[in-house]
Short mmCIF file of C-alpha atoms in Angstrom, two decimals:
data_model
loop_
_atom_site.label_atom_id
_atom_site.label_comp_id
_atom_site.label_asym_id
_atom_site.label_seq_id
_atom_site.Cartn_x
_atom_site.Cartn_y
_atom_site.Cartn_z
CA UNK A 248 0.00 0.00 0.00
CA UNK A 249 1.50 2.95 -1.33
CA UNK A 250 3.13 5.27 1.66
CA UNK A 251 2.65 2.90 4.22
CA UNK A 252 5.82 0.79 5.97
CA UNK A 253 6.26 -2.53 4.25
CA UNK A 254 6.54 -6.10 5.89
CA UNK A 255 9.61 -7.01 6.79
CA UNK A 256 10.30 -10.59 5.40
CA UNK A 257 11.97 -13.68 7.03
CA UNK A 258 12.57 -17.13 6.40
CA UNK A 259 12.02 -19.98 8.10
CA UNK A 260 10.89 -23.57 7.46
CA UNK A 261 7.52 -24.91 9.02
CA UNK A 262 8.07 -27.03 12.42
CA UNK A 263 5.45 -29.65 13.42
CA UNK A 264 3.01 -28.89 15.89
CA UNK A 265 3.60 -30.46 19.35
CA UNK A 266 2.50 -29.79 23.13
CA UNK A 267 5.31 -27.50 24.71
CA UNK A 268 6.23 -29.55 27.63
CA UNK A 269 5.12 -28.09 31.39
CA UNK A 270 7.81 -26.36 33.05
CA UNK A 271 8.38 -27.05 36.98
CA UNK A 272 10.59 -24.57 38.98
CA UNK A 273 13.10 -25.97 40.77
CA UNK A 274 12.84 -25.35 44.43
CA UNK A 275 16.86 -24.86 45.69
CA UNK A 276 18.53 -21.73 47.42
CA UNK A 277 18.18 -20.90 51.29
CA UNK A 278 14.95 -20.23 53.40
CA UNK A 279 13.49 -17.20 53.95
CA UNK A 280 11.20 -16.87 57.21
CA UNK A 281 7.81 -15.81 55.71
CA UNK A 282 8.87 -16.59 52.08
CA UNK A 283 7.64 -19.67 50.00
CA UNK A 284 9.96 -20.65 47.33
CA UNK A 285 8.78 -21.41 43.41
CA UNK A 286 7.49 -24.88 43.31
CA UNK A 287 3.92 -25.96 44.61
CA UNK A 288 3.36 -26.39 48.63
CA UNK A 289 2.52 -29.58 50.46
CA UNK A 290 0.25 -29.90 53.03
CA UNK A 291 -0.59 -33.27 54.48
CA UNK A 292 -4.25 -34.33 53.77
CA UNK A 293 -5.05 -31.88 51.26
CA UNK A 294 -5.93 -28.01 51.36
CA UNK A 295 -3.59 -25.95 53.81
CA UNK A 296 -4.61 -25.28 57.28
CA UNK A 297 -6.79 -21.82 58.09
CA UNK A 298 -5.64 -19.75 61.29
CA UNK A 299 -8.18 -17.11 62.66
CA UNK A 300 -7.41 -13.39 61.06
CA UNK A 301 -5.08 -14.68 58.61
CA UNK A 302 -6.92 -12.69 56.00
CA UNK A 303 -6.80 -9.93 57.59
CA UNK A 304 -3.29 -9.33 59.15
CA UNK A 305 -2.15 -9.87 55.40
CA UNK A 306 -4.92 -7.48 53.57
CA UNK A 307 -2.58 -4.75 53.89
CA UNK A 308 0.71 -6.01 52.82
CA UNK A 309 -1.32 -8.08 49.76
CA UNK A 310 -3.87 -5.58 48.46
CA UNK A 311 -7.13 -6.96 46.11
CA UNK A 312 -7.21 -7.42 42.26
CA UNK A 313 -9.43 -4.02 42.59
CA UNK A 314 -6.13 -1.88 43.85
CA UNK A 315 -3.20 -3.65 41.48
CA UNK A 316 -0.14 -1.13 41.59
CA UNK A 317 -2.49 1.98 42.95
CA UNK A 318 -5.15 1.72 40.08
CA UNK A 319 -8.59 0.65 40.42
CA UNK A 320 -9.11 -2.50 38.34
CA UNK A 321 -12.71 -2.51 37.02
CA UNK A 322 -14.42 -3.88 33.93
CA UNK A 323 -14.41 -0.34 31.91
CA UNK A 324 -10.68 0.02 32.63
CA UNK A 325 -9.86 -3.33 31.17
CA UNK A 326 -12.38 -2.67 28.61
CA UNK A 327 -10.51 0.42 27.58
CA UNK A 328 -7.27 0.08 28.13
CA UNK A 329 -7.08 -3.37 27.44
CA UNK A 330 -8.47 -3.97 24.00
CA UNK A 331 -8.56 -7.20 21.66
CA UNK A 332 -9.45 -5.65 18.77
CA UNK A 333 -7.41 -6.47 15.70
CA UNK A 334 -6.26 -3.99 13.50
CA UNK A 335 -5.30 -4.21 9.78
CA UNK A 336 -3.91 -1.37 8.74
CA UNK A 337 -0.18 0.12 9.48
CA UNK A 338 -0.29 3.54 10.31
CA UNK A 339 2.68 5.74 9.52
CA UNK A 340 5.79 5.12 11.58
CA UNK A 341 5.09 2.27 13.12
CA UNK A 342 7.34 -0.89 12.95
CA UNK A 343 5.70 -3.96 11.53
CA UNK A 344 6.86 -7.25 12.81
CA UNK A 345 5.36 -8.96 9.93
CA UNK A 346 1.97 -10.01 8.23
CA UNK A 347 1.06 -13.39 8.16
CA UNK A 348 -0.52 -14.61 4.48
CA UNK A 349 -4.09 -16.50 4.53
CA UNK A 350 -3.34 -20.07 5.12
CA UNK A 351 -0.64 -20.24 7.21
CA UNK A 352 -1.48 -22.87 9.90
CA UNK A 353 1.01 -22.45 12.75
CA UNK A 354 -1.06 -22.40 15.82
CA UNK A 355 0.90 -23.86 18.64
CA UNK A 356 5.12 -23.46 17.69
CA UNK A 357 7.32 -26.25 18.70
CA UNK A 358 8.67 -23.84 21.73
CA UNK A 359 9.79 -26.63 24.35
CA UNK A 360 13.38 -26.21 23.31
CA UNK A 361 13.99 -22.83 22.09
CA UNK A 362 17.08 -20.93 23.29
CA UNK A 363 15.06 -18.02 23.25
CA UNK A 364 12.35 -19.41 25.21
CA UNK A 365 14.99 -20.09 28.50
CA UNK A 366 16.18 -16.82 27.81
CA UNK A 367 12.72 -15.19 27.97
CA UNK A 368 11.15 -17.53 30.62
CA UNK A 369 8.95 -15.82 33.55
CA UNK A 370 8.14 -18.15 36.21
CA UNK A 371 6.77 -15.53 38.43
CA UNK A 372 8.49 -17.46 41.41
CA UNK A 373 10.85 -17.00 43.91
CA UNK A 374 14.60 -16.97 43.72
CA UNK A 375 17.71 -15.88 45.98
CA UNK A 376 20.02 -13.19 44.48
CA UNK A 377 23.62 -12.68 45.90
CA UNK A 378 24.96 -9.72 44.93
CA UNK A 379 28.99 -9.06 46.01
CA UNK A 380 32.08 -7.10 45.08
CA UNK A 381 29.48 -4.39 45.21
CA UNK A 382 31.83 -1.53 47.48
CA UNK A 383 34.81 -2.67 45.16
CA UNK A 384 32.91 -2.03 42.21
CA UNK A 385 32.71 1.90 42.98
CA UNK A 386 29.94 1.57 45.73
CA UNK A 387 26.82 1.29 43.33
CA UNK A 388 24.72 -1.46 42.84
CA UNK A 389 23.09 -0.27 39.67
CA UNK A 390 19.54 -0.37 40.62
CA UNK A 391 16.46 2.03 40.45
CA UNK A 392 13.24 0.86 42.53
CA UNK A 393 9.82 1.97 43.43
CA UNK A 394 7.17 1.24 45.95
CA UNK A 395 3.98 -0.12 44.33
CA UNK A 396 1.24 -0.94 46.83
CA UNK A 397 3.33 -1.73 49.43
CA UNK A 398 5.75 -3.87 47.33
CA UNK A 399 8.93 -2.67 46.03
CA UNK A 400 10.09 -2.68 42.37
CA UNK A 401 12.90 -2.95 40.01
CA UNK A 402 12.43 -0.45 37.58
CA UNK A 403 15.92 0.40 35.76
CA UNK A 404 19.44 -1.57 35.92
CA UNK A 405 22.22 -0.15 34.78
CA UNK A 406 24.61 -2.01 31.89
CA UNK A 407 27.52 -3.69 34.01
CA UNK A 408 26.32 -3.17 37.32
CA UNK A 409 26.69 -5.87 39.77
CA UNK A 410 22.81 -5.76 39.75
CA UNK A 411 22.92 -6.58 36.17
CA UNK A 412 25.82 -8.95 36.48
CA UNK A 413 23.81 -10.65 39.63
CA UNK A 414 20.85 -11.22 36.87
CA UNK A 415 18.14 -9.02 37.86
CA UNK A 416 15.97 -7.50 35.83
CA UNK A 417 13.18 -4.27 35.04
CA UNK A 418 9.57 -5.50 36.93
CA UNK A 419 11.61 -8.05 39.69
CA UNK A 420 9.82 -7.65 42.97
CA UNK A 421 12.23 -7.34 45.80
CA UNK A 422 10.88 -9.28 48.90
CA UNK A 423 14.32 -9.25 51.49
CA UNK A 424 17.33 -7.58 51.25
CA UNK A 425 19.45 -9.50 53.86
CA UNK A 426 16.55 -10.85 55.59
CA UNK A 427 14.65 -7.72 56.11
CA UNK A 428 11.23 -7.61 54.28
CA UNK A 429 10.54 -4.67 52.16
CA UNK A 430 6.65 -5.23 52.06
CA UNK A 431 5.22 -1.50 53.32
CA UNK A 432 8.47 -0.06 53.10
CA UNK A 433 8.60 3.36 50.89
CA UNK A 434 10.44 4.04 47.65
CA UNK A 435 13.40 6.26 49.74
CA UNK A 436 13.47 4.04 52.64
CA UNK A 437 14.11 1.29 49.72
CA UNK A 438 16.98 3.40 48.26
CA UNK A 439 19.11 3.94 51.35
CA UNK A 440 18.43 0.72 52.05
CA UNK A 441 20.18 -0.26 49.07
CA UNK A 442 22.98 2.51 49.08
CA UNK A 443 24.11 1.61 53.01
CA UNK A 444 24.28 -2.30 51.66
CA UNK A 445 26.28 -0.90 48.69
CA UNK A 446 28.52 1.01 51.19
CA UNK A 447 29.24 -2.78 52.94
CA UNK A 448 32.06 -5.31 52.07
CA UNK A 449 29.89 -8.08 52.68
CA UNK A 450 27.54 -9.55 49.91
CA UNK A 451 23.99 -8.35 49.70
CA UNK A 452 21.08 -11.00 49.37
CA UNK A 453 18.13 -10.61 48.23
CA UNK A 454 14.70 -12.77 47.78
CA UNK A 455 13.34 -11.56 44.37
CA UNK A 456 9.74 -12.48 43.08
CA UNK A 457 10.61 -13.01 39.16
CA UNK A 458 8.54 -10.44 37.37
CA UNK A 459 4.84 -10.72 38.45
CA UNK A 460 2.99 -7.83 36.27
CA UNK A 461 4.88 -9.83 33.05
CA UNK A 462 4.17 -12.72 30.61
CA UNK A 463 5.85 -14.40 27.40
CA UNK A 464 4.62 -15.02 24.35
CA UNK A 465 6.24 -17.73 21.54
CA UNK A 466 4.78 -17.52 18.23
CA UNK A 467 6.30 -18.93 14.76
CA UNK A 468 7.34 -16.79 11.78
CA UNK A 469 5.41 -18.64 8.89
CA UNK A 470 7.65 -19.09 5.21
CA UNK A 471 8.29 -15.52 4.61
CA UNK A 472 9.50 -15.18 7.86
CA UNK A 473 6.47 -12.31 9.49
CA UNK A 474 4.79 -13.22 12.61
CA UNK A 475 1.61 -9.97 12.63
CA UNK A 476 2.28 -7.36 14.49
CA UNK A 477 2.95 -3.79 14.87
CA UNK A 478 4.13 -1.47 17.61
CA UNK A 479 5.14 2.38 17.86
CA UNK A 480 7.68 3.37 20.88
CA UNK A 481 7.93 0.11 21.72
CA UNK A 482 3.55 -0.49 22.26
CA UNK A 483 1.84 -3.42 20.45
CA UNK A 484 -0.53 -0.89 18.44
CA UNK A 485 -2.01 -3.61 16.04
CA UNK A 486 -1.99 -7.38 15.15
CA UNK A 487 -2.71 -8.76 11.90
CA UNK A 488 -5.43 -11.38 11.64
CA UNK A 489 -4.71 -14.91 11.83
CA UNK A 490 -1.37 -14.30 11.56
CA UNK A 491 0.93 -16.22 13.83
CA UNK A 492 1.08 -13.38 16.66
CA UNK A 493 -3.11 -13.31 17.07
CA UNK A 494 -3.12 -17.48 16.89
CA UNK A 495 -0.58 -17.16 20.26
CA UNK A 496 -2.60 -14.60 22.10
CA UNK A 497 -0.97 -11.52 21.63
CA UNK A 498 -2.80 -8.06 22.61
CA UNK A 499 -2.72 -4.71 21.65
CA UNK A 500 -1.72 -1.81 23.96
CA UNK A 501 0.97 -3.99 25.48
CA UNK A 502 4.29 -2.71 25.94
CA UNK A 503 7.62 -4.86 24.56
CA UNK A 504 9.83 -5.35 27.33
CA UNK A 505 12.31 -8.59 25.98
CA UNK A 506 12.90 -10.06 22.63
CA UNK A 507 14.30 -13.75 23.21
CA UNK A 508 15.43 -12.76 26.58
CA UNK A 509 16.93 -9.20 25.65
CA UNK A 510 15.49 -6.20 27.24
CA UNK A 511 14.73 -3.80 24.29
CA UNK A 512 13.11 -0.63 26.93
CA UNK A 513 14.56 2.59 25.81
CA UNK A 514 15.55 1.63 22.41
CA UNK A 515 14.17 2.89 19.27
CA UNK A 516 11.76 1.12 17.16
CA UNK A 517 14.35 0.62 14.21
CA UNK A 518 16.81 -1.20 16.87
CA UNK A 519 13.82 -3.36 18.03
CA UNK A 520 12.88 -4.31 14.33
CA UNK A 521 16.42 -5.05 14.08
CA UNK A 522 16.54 -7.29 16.74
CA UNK A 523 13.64 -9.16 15.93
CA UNK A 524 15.25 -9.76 12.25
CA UNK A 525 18.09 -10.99 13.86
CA UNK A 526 16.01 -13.89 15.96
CA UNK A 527 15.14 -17.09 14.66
CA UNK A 528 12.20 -18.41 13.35
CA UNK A 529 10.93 -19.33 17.10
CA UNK A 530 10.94 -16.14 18.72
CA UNK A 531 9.60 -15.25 22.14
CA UNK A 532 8.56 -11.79 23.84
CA UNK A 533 7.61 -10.02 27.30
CA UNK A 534 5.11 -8.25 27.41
CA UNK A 535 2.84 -6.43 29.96
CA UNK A 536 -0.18 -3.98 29.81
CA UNK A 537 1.07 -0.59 28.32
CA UNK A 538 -1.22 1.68 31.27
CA UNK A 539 1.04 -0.61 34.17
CA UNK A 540 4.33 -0.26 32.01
CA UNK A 541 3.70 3.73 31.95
CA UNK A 542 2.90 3.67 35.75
CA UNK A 543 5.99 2.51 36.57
CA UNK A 544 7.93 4.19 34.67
CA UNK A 545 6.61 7.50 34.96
CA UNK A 546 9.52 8.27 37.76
CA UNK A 547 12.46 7.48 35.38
CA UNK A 548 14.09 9.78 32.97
CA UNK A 549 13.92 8.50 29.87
CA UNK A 550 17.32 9.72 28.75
CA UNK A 551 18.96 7.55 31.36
CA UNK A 552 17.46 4.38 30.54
CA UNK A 553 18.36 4.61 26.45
CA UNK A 554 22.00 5.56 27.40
CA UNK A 555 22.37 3.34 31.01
CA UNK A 556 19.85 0.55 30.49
CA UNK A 557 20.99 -2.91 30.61
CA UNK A 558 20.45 -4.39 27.40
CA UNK A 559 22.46 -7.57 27.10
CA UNK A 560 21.84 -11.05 25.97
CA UNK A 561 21.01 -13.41 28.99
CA UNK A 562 23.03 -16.42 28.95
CA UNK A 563 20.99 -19.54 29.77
#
């Protein structure tokens, strides 16, 4: 269509459909008092036991569904800033990821063993993070957080930083810092927290909840290589029907975050399209709600995360 962006095409040859195996996470790493690790809980003879005003002693340190990161959840909300509408045209400027031809029949991409897929993988469990040579490193540990309903927030990591290095990443939920909970505690309190750790020669450790607000998606280029989607500034604005990205539940007004495990936040479009060209055929992203993304983010300059962001490739 004359002066609108063109598909970008890619190759790839079709992969049988199969049933992506279940994924398990492995319970290891120390104990925290308070703090169940990823992997599902046993209790003898079924459901676990109740204690009298357990619901309410943790109602303020867990708030409801309704009150998710300081915004009222309710059905007109999700209705408009949550759409599932699918768009066919390309405005002007946007990137396209690709349009998928009529026919194409990938529904369910062989997925179980892609690289990128490890890379990308959100368990939304619990792991322990030790984080050392901090003090000799210059006395910074890289990291920008925020308090968000009483939980506290990764929302920038600098390239290099022993945060970085130590594998954290933008939307992990910090839960201890050396066995002190940071449930209720404010975004400053957070920070000094972090800077008098920093400060320390011993290591820091930290329980971190792997990315809660955030969710992958694997989809299949089909023979010319497109997978149906388009996004401006980094936001899903439109996805192609029946092409690969609608058939794997993509939505629109979802903001990229990670392309095969590489977080893309603060780069422009071109870059993104770029990276996606460079993937393979199997390619998976990380995505979360554009109105949450903007929330969070609404703190942080800009400028510092395209120049400071970490942006490398996870190693799995």
């Amino acid at each position: 269509m004359a002066g609108q962006p063109q598909p970008h095409a890619f190759q790839h040859h079709p992969q049988p459909q199969v049933q992506a195996p279940i994924y398990a996470p492995p319970q290891h790493g120390p104990v925290y008092p308070g703090v169940a690790l990823a992997g599902p809980p046993v209790h003898p003879g079924g459901a676990p036991p109740q204690y009298p005003g357990q619901a309410a002693a943790f109602a303020p340190l867990y708030p409801r569904l309704d009150e998710y990161m300081g915004i009222a959840i309710t059905p007109e909300l999700v209705r408009t800033k949550m759409p599932t509408v699918v768009a066919l045209h390309h405005p002007q400027g946007m990137a396209v990821a690709g349009v998928t031809p009529a026919g194409a029949q990938v529904v369910a991409p062989l997925s179980g063993g892609a690289v990128g897929l490890k890379k990308a993988e959100v368990t939304h469990g619990i792991r322990h993070v030790q984080i050392g040579m901090v003090k000799a490193g210059g006395g910074k540990i890289g990291l920008r957080v925020r308090n968000i309903n009483n939980g506290i927030f990764i929302t920038f990591v600098e390239r290099g930083s022993p945060g970085a290095v130590a594998g954290l990443r933008f939307g992990d939920q910090i839960l201890q810092i050396n066995g002190a909970n940071m449930a209720g505690v404010d975004t400053d309190k957070a920070m000094k927290i972090l800077v008098k750790c920093a400060s320390d020669t011993a290591p820091i450790s930290m329980a971190i909840k792997d990315r809660p607000f955030e969710r992958t998606i694997t989809m299949h280029r089909d023979s010319n290589g497109t997978a149906g989607f388009v996004f401006k500034d980094g936001e899903i604005t439109s996805i192609v029907k029946d092409s690969s990205a609608a058939r794997n539940g993509i939505l629109t007004e979802h903001q990229l975050l990670e392309i095969e495990g590489q977080n893309v936040i603060g780069l422009k479009d071109k870059e993104v399209l770029n990276i996606i060209k460079a993937s393979p055929a199997c390619i998976t992203i990380t995505i979360m709600p554009s109105f949450l993304y903007k929330h969070m983010m609404k703190c942080i300059s800009m400028s510092m995360v395209q120049k400071n962001m970490d942006h490398s490739i996870p190693e799995v």
